[in-house]
XYZ file of C-alpha atoms in Angstrom:
483
model
C 4.112 -7.344 10.278
C 7.121 -9.577 10.801
C 7.490 -12.242 13.487
C 6.691 -10.719 16.856
C 9.265 -10.334 19.631
C 6.852 -9.335 22.378
C 3.606 -10.766 23.799
C 0.443 -8.723 23.332
C -0.019 -5.815 23.197
C -3.093 -5.662 25.391
C -5.682 -3.485 23.663
C -7.291 -2.065 26.815
C -3.956 -0.944 28.211
C -3.051 0.513 24.810
C -6.181 2.647 25.123
C -5.081 3.763 28.577
C -1.649 4.607 27.123
C -3.286 6.643 24.361
C -4.827 8.827 27.054
C -1.947 9.266 29.485
C 1.223 8.878 27.376
C 1.043 12.381 25.951
C 1.894 15.990 26.725
C 1.327 18.093 29.847
C -1.806 19.672 28.386
C -3.089 16.791 26.238
C -3.099 13.998 28.836
C -6.543 12.722 29.825
C -6.520 11.290 33.364
C -8.223 7.924 33.742
C -11.434 7.501 35.717
C -12.715 11.064 35.479
C -16.098 9.607 34.518
C -17.503 6.480 36.145
C -18.997 5.468 32.787
C -15.664 5.608 30.951
C -14.797 2.288 29.298
C -11.181 2.536 30.480
C -10.898 2.712 34.266
C -7.605 2.853 36.226
C -8.595 -0.066 38.466
C -9.100 -2.245 35.397
C -5.778 -1.064 33.927
C -3.734 -1.809 37.063
C -5.552 -5.122 37.470
C -4.818 -6.191 33.905
C -1.129 -5.355 34.346
C -0.985 -7.402 37.540
C -2.667 -10.376 35.864
C -0.124 -10.198 33.036
C 2.801 -10.187 35.453
C 1.320 -13.247 37.181
C 0.834 -15.063 33.883
C -2.944 -15.149 34.157
C -3.566 -13.789 30.636
C -2.896 -15.452 27.273
C 0.224 -14.354 25.387
C -1.903 -12.645 22.712
C -3.658 -10.462 25.306
C -0.794 -9.874 27.721
C 0.465 -6.448 28.687
C 4.011 -6.521 27.355
C 6.905 -5.170 29.391
C 7.299 -2.460 26.746
C 3.707 -1.407 27.431
C 4.300 -1.421 31.162
C 7.411 0.703 30.719
C 5.550 3.274 28.667
C 2.471 3.326 30.906
C 4.336 3.591 34.211
C 6.738 6.196 32.792
C 3.699 8.275 31.877
C 2.195 7.887 35.335
C 5.486 8.899 36.978
C 6.117 11.903 34.738
C 2.578 13.155 35.295
C 3.593 13.993 38.866
C 5.366 16.981 37.272
C 2.452 17.997 35.031
C -0.074 20.792 35.651
C -2.693 19.899 38.249
C -5.419 19.146 35.697
C -3.358 16.422 34.002
C -1.851 14.876 37.147
C -3.355 11.730 38.667
C -7.111 11.719 39.098
C -8.723 10.634 42.379
C -9.717 7.378 40.676
C -6.120 6.726 39.639
C -4.824 7.391 43.156
C -7.467 5.099 44.660
C -6.784 2.303 42.155
C -3.034 2.475 42.703
C -3.444 2.312 46.481
C -5.518 -0.846 46.015
C -2.889 -2.595 43.874
C 0.329 -0.988 45.155
C 1.466 -3.791 47.459
C 0.892 -6.512 44.852
C 2.502 -4.456 42.076
C 5.621 -3.741 44.100
C 5.996 -7.408 45.023
C 5.365 -8.757 41.494
C 6.855 -6.247 39.071
C 10.405 -6.870 37.796
C 13.054 -4.493 39.249
C 13.351 -2.408 36.050
C 9.612 -1.717 35.957
C 9.471 -0.941 39.686
C 12.208 1.626 39.060
C 10.129 3.244 36.297
C 7.133 3.392 38.631
C 9.246 4.728 41.502
C 12.703 6.089 40.478
C 13.661 6.451 44.151
C 13.962 2.656 44.314
C 16.908 2.722 41.911
C 17.873 -0.066 39.542
C 21.042 -2.101 39.062
C 21.639 -2.216 35.319
C 22.469 -5.545 33.717
C 25.100 -4.137 31.342
C 26.727 -0.838 30.269
C 23.997 -0.094 27.697
C 21.281 -0.412 30.338
C 23.295 1.804 32.650
C 23.278 4.563 30.013
C 19.489 4.296 29.624
C 18.978 4.075 33.385
C 20.971 7.285 33.970
C 18.928 9.026 31.292
C 15.699 7.835 32.891
C 16.834 9.287 36.224
C 16.338 12.664 34.526
C 13.479 11.879 32.139
C 11.210 10.426 34.830
C 11.593 13.667 36.794
C 10.580 15.796 33.825
C 14.136 16.901 33.055
C 15.948 17.135 29.724
C 19.130 15.582 28.330
C 22.021 17.109 26.454
C 22.518 16.234 22.799
C 25.388 13.914 23.741
C 23.341 12.178 26.448
C 20.445 11.712 24.042
C 22.699 10.290 21.344
C 24.302 7.854 23.799
C 20.900 6.750 25.080
C 19.561 6.340 21.550
C 22.554 4.265 20.486
C 22.155 2.061 23.558
C 18.458 1.510 22.812
C 19.135 0.717 19.167
C 22.255 -1.399 19.455
C 22.544 -2.662 23.029
C 20.945 -5.280 25.226
C 18.368 -3.086 26.956
C 15.144 -4.371 28.497
C 11.970 -3.511 26.606
C 10.428 -1.664 29.561
C 13.405 0.680 29.815
C 13.242 1.383 26.078
C 9.530 2.112 26.186
C 9.880 4.344 29.244
C 12.711 6.402 27.761
C 11.038 6.975 24.410
C 7.598 7.836 25.774
C 9.119 9.935 28.524
C 11.035 12.086 26.058
C 7.915 12.711 23.996
C 5.894 13.620 27.087
C 8.599 16.041 28.224
C 8.619 17.539 24.698
C 12.068 17.154 23.203
C 14.376 20.132 23.109
C 16.311 20.893 19.950
C 19.432 19.278 21.440
C 17.435 16.106 22.100
C 16.025 16.109 18.569
C 19.545 16.351 17.177
C 20.794 13.618 19.508
C 18.077 11.220 18.391
C 18.869 11.750 14.732
C 22.597 11.280 15.232
C 22.026 8.053 17.171
C 20.417 6.457 14.111
C 22.957 7.562 11.494
C 25.831 9.700 12.677
C 27.067 12.757 10.743
C 30.472 11.115 10.350
C 28.828 8.293 8.382
C 27.518 10.619 5.648
C 29.353 9.936 2.377
C 29.949 12.121 -0.657
C 28.352 11.468 -4.055
C 29.687 13.051 -7.227
C 26.626 14.960 -8.426
C 26.021 18.673 -8.682
C 22.985 18.682 -6.401
C 21.223 16.127 -4.226
C 17.785 16.400 -2.616
C 16.797 14.223 0.339
C 13.082 13.363 0.572
C 11.837 12.566 4.087
C 8.367 11.018 4.224
C 6.630 9.336 7.196
C 7.952 5.808 7.520
C 4.546 4.403 8.490
C 3.176 5.048 5.005
C -0.092 6.284 3.528
C -3.538 4.771 3.958
C -5.616 7.284 1.986
C -3.735 9.250 -0.659
C -1.484 8.339 -3.559
C 2.216 8.413 -2.633
C 4.085 10.120 -5.507
C 7.657 10.377 -4.159
C 9.145 7.585 -6.289
C 7.723 9.118 -9.446
C 8.767 12.641 -8.454
C 12.331 11.341 -8.097
C 12.198 9.965 -11.647
C 10.884 13.298 -12.969
C 13.581 15.264 -11.154
C 16.247 12.912 -12.489
C 15.014 13.636 -16.011
C 15.495 17.342 -15.196
C 19.065 16.719 -14.052
C 18.397 16.923 -10.300
C 19.342 13.888 -8.208
C 17.257 12.586 -5.301
C 17.656 10.154 -2.422
C 14.632 8.457 -0.832
C 14.671 6.388 2.360
C 12.178 4.463 4.474
C 11.006 0.962 5.354
C 8.789 -1.776 3.969
C 6.140 -1.251 6.657
C 5.976 0.539 9.972
C 3.466 0.804 12.837
C 1.178 2.351 13.722
C -0.388 2.906 10.283
C 1.300 0.085 8.352
C 0.493 2.125 5.241
C 1.829 2.085 1.690
C 5.496 3.076 1.524
C 7.989 3.908 -1.205
C 9.665 0.569 -0.582
C 6.439 -1.319 -1.250
C 5.873 0.624 -4.470
C 9.417 0.008 -5.693
C 9.199 -3.695 -4.863
C 5.934 -3.927 -6.805
C 7.635 -2.231 -9.755
C 10.367 -4.875 -9.642
C 13.186 -2.740 -8.225
C 15.680 -4.007 -5.682
C 14.913 -2.579 -2.237
C 17.879 -3.772 -0.166
C 20.596 -1.639 -1.734
C 23.643 -0.993 0.451
C 24.740 2.615 0.636
C 27.576 2.231 -1.873
C 25.225 0.743 -4.495
C 22.715 3.527 -3.912
C 25.501 6.062 -4.404
C 26.378 4.455 -7.742
C 22.784 4.825 -8.953
C 22.619 8.457 -7.863
C 25.804 9.137 -9.825
C 24.666 7.124 -12.875
C 23.838 9.600 -15.678
C 21.014 7.324 -16.873
C 19.373 7.017 -13.436
C 19.947 9.899 -11.004
C 18.115 8.733 -7.889
C 18.056 5.909 -5.350
C 16.147 4.451 -2.427
C 17.799 3.141 0.754
C 15.937 1.045 3.301
C 16.410 1.708 7.004
C 17.365 -1.920 7.493
C 20.468 -1.154 5.401
C 21.531 2.215 6.821
C 20.459 1.557 10.447
C 19.651 -2.086 11.264
C 19.190 -1.213 14.935
C 16.462 1.327 14.209
C 14.734 -1.097 11.857
C 14.819 -3.837 14.497
C 12.730 -1.891 17.030
C 9.745 -1.287 14.752
C 7.555 -3.586 16.821
C 8.282 -1.519 19.911
C 6.302 1.313 18.311
C 3.118 -0.765 18.511
C 3.604 -1.316 22.235
C 4.411 2.226 23.335
C 1.324 3.423 21.399
C 2.608 6.935 20.694
C 5.211 7.696 18.072
C 8.778 7.748 19.416
C 11.030 10.773 18.839
C 12.577 8.974 15.866
C 9.280 9.274 13.982
C 10.139 12.950 13.483
C 13.912 12.856 13.182
C 14.236 9.868 10.831
C 12.575 11.918 8.100
C 15.416 14.462 8.286
C 18.163 11.829 8.075
C 21.068 12.772 5.819
C 22.740 9.796 4.136
C 24.831 11.491 1.446
C 26.312 14.858 0.632
C 26.923 16.466 -2.778
C 28.201 19.770 -4.141
C 24.807 21.335 -3.379
C 22.433 19.827 -0.802
C 18.677 20.195 -0.349
C 16.002 18.533 1.762
C 12.215 18.180 1.748
C 10.464 16.823 4.865
C 6.800 16.205 5.543
C 5.193 16.622 8.962
C 1.781 16.700 10.585
C 2.110 17.483 14.303
C 2.986 21.149 14.957
C 6.132 22.090 16.795
C 8.661 20.240 14.661
C 8.885 22.721 11.776
C 11.622 24.912 13.186
C 13.745 22.082 14.706
C 13.702 20.244 11.368
C 14.724 23.377 9.472
C 17.408 24.112 12.051
C 18.861 20.642 11.515
C 19.111 21.425 7.800
C 20.706 24.825 8.409
C 23.278 23.452 10.832
C 24.329 20.772 8.356
C 24.896 23.389 5.680
C 22.018 22.562 3.330
C 21.584 25.065 0.525
C 17.800 24.958 0.821
C 15.151 23.098 2.751
C 11.388 22.707 3.030
C 9.077 21.365 5.706
C 5.548 20.823 4.462
C 2.342 19.906 6.237
C 1.145 17.679 3.430
C -1.267 14.824 2.998
C -1.051 12.300 5.860
C 2.043 14.016 7.212
C 3.954 13.737 3.941
C 5.597 16.530 1.975
C 2.968 16.121 -0.757
C 0.602 18.942 -1.618
C -3.088 18.143 -1.852
C -4.788 19.124 -5.107
C -7.142 21.452 -3.275
C -6.375 23.932 -0.500
C -8.925 23.897 2.301
C -9.103 26.607 4.931
C -5.989 28.809 4.703
C -3.453 28.797 7.519
C -3.897 31.083 10.511
C -1.507 31.824 13.371
C -2.512 28.857 15.552
C -3.512 26.368 12.803
C -1.571 25.472 9.701
C -3.415 24.203 6.654
C -2.601 21.103 4.679
C -0.245 22.493 1.957
C 1.470 24.850 4.384
C 5.191 25.086 3.572
C 7.976 26.718 5.509
C 11.550 26.846 4.248
C 14.749 28.640 3.368
C 17.206 28.934 0.499
C 20.632 30.505 0.280
C 20.872 33.178 -2.413
C 23.917 35.358 -3.246
C 25.581 34.674 0.086
C 22.432 35.406 2.040
C 19.504 33.348 3.251
C 15.859 33.798 2.260
C 13.201 32.391 4.579
C 9.567 31.952 3.633
C 6.268 30.465 4.762
C 3.154 30.104 2.621
C 0.167 27.975 1.689
C 0.383 26.263 -1.696
C -2.926 26.753 -3.495
C -3.045 24.518 -6.598
C -5.553 26.865 -8.236
C -2.855 29.521 -8.404
C -0.901 27.232 -10.737
C -3.762 26.094 -12.954
C -4.960 22.989 -11.080
C -8.680 23.206 -10.362
C -10.268 20.489 -8.215
C -13.489 20.778 -6.228
C -12.349 17.915 -3.997
C -8.939 16.449 -3.289
C -9.047 13.241 -5.368
C -8.069 9.728 -4.288
C -7.463 6.477 -6.064
C -10.246 3.911 -5.712
C -7.801 1.348 -4.326
C -5.120 1.938 -1.711
C -2.383 -0.614 -2.345
C 1.199 -0.742 -3.550
C -0.028 -2.307 -6.786
C -2.573 0.448 -7.396
C -0.046 3.182 -6.610
C 2.609 1.609 -8.848
C 0.178 1.200 -11.745
C -1.144 4.758 -11.426
C 2.333 6.260 -11.195
C 3.633 4.411 -14.233
C 0.539 5.390 -16.225
C 1.046 9.062 -15.303
C 4.723 9.040 -16.280
C 3.675 7.342 -19.519
C 1.521 10.371 -20.327
C -1.911 9.422 -18.969
C -3.537 12.661 -17.841
C -5.583 12.864 -14.662
C -5.231 13.653 -10.984
C -2.189 11.393 -10.476
C -0.375 13.105 -13.362
C -1.360 16.498 -11.933
C -0.252 15.505 -8.446
C 3.209 14.442 -9.645
C 3.500 17.580 -11.783
C 2.434 19.992 -9.035
C 4.539 18.449 -6.303
C 7.696 18.128 -8.357
C 7.497 21.580 -9.951
C 6.511 23.658 -6.933
C 8.976 21.982 -4.595
C 11.813 22.552 -7.057
C 10.745 26.176 -7.482
C 10.753 26.747 -3.724
C 14.120 25.014 -3.357
C 15.554 27.442 -5.896
C 15.978 25.238 -8.970
C 13.654 27.424 -11.071
C 13.266 31.221 -11.122
C 9.452 31.112 -11.206
C 6.728 28.464 -10.687
C 5.350 28.603 -14.219
C 8.692 27.723 -15.758
C 9.022 24.905 -13.236
C 5.642 23.524 -14.299
C 6.442 23.781 -18.008
C 9.850 22.120 -17.663
C 8.460 19.387 -15.421
C 5.592 18.714 -17.801
C 8.028 18.369 -20.696
C 10.139 15.883 -18.712
C 7.068 13.697 -18.284
C 5.473 14.102 -21.713
C 8.755 13.486 -23.556
C 9.099 10.070 -21.929
C 12.355 10.994 -20.188
C 10.902 10.518 -16.693
C 9.536 7.012 -17.327
C 12.873 6.121 -18.933
C 14.636 7.102 -15.696
C 12.258 4.972 -13.658
C 12.782 1.961 -15.893
C 16.552 2.471 -15.798
C 16.412 2.486 -12.005
C 14.388 -0.730 -11.874
C 16.814 -2.455 -14.252
C 20.084 -1.161 -12.784
C 19.082 -1.630 -9.152
C 18.887 -5.338 -9.895
C 22.242 -5.534 -11.663
C 24.485 -2.985 -9.912
């Protein structure tokens, strides 16, 4: 990671956060068992020691942690009885209450007890404080309120505890669709979207925290699609907590491409007839969002932006399409609704490998009503003035790919991924070649670029085997450094 802004985080309190900073039915109260390694008395005591400066900077409970933890404890007052405070939590708080109230900063006392109020230090904090007045009572915000709060968190001078409390609180209250939309617009507003002069453009939204197990083919899929005449835009970061996995940016940097393209340069590469795709880093399109990456380590759970940033629209073309990966259920329909509202011609949300949009090479247990399989895809496409909606499992065997196990590379690194991807686009057959072929062809079929999956596979295979796809990748590497 980059240079740290905050002390800590304290690992024991992070474990407590993992248990209580979650939904109304998933929360695990502390101290249910006397033999549990994480007890509420220890948690409150560690926080108090941190406030008093009795713990080293490396082991301190950061104010962001305190904000997230105390927001969770406050919101749990509105949860079902089984996930409200345990007897051990009540007893531990009573023991430390007087000391906590006398030692905690005013913003954190407000998070612990909203009835105390808080005098904001500036207009941005006032926006977040007003939002927390609702969030900490289990209430929801309008889209406009959410956008204003998000913009204040990203671009204003807001204390870390208030940021952590707001973001964890929204996740615990389970964001409404209006809140989902507000979060996305706070990062990159619809009025910032610019036009590119291409017939069609497909946005790929992959988890920003990267992959730690499976090959990440998005960069190479974009090169294949460009060779087929379909433009793509990729976006992400160099690294992101909590996984700190391999990202598209790391792969491109290893390949020698420029990874700090401003939006206008990326647009030029998308429009370039010899290239046809581009990657934009979050630090270019939303510096404020990029700057709070470290906060994600301290609030433990993923903030609402972890879902919405994947559906970010940066450009618009004559025909617009989007592919988004997800893992946690409940976001499929909101993500598709975002695409519909913005007028996309087609869109896919896929429960792929590690939360990506990438299909595994082997389908496990098929989807059932209350459990979706890896390779489950839900989407829509506009046809002849109407709209077709669909949901299905993608079974690679149905398209001629037969694997007893879902294969992995021996090494998980940007260098290994870059080498494997280049080898596949250069014609080397194997599971990486098959993975790029399957994912590119089937996604384009579902988006409506091909009338049937077999033709999509044949055309995609020809784009690779002819050398046109690797030529597009090499053109991107060269022109990204000179544009």
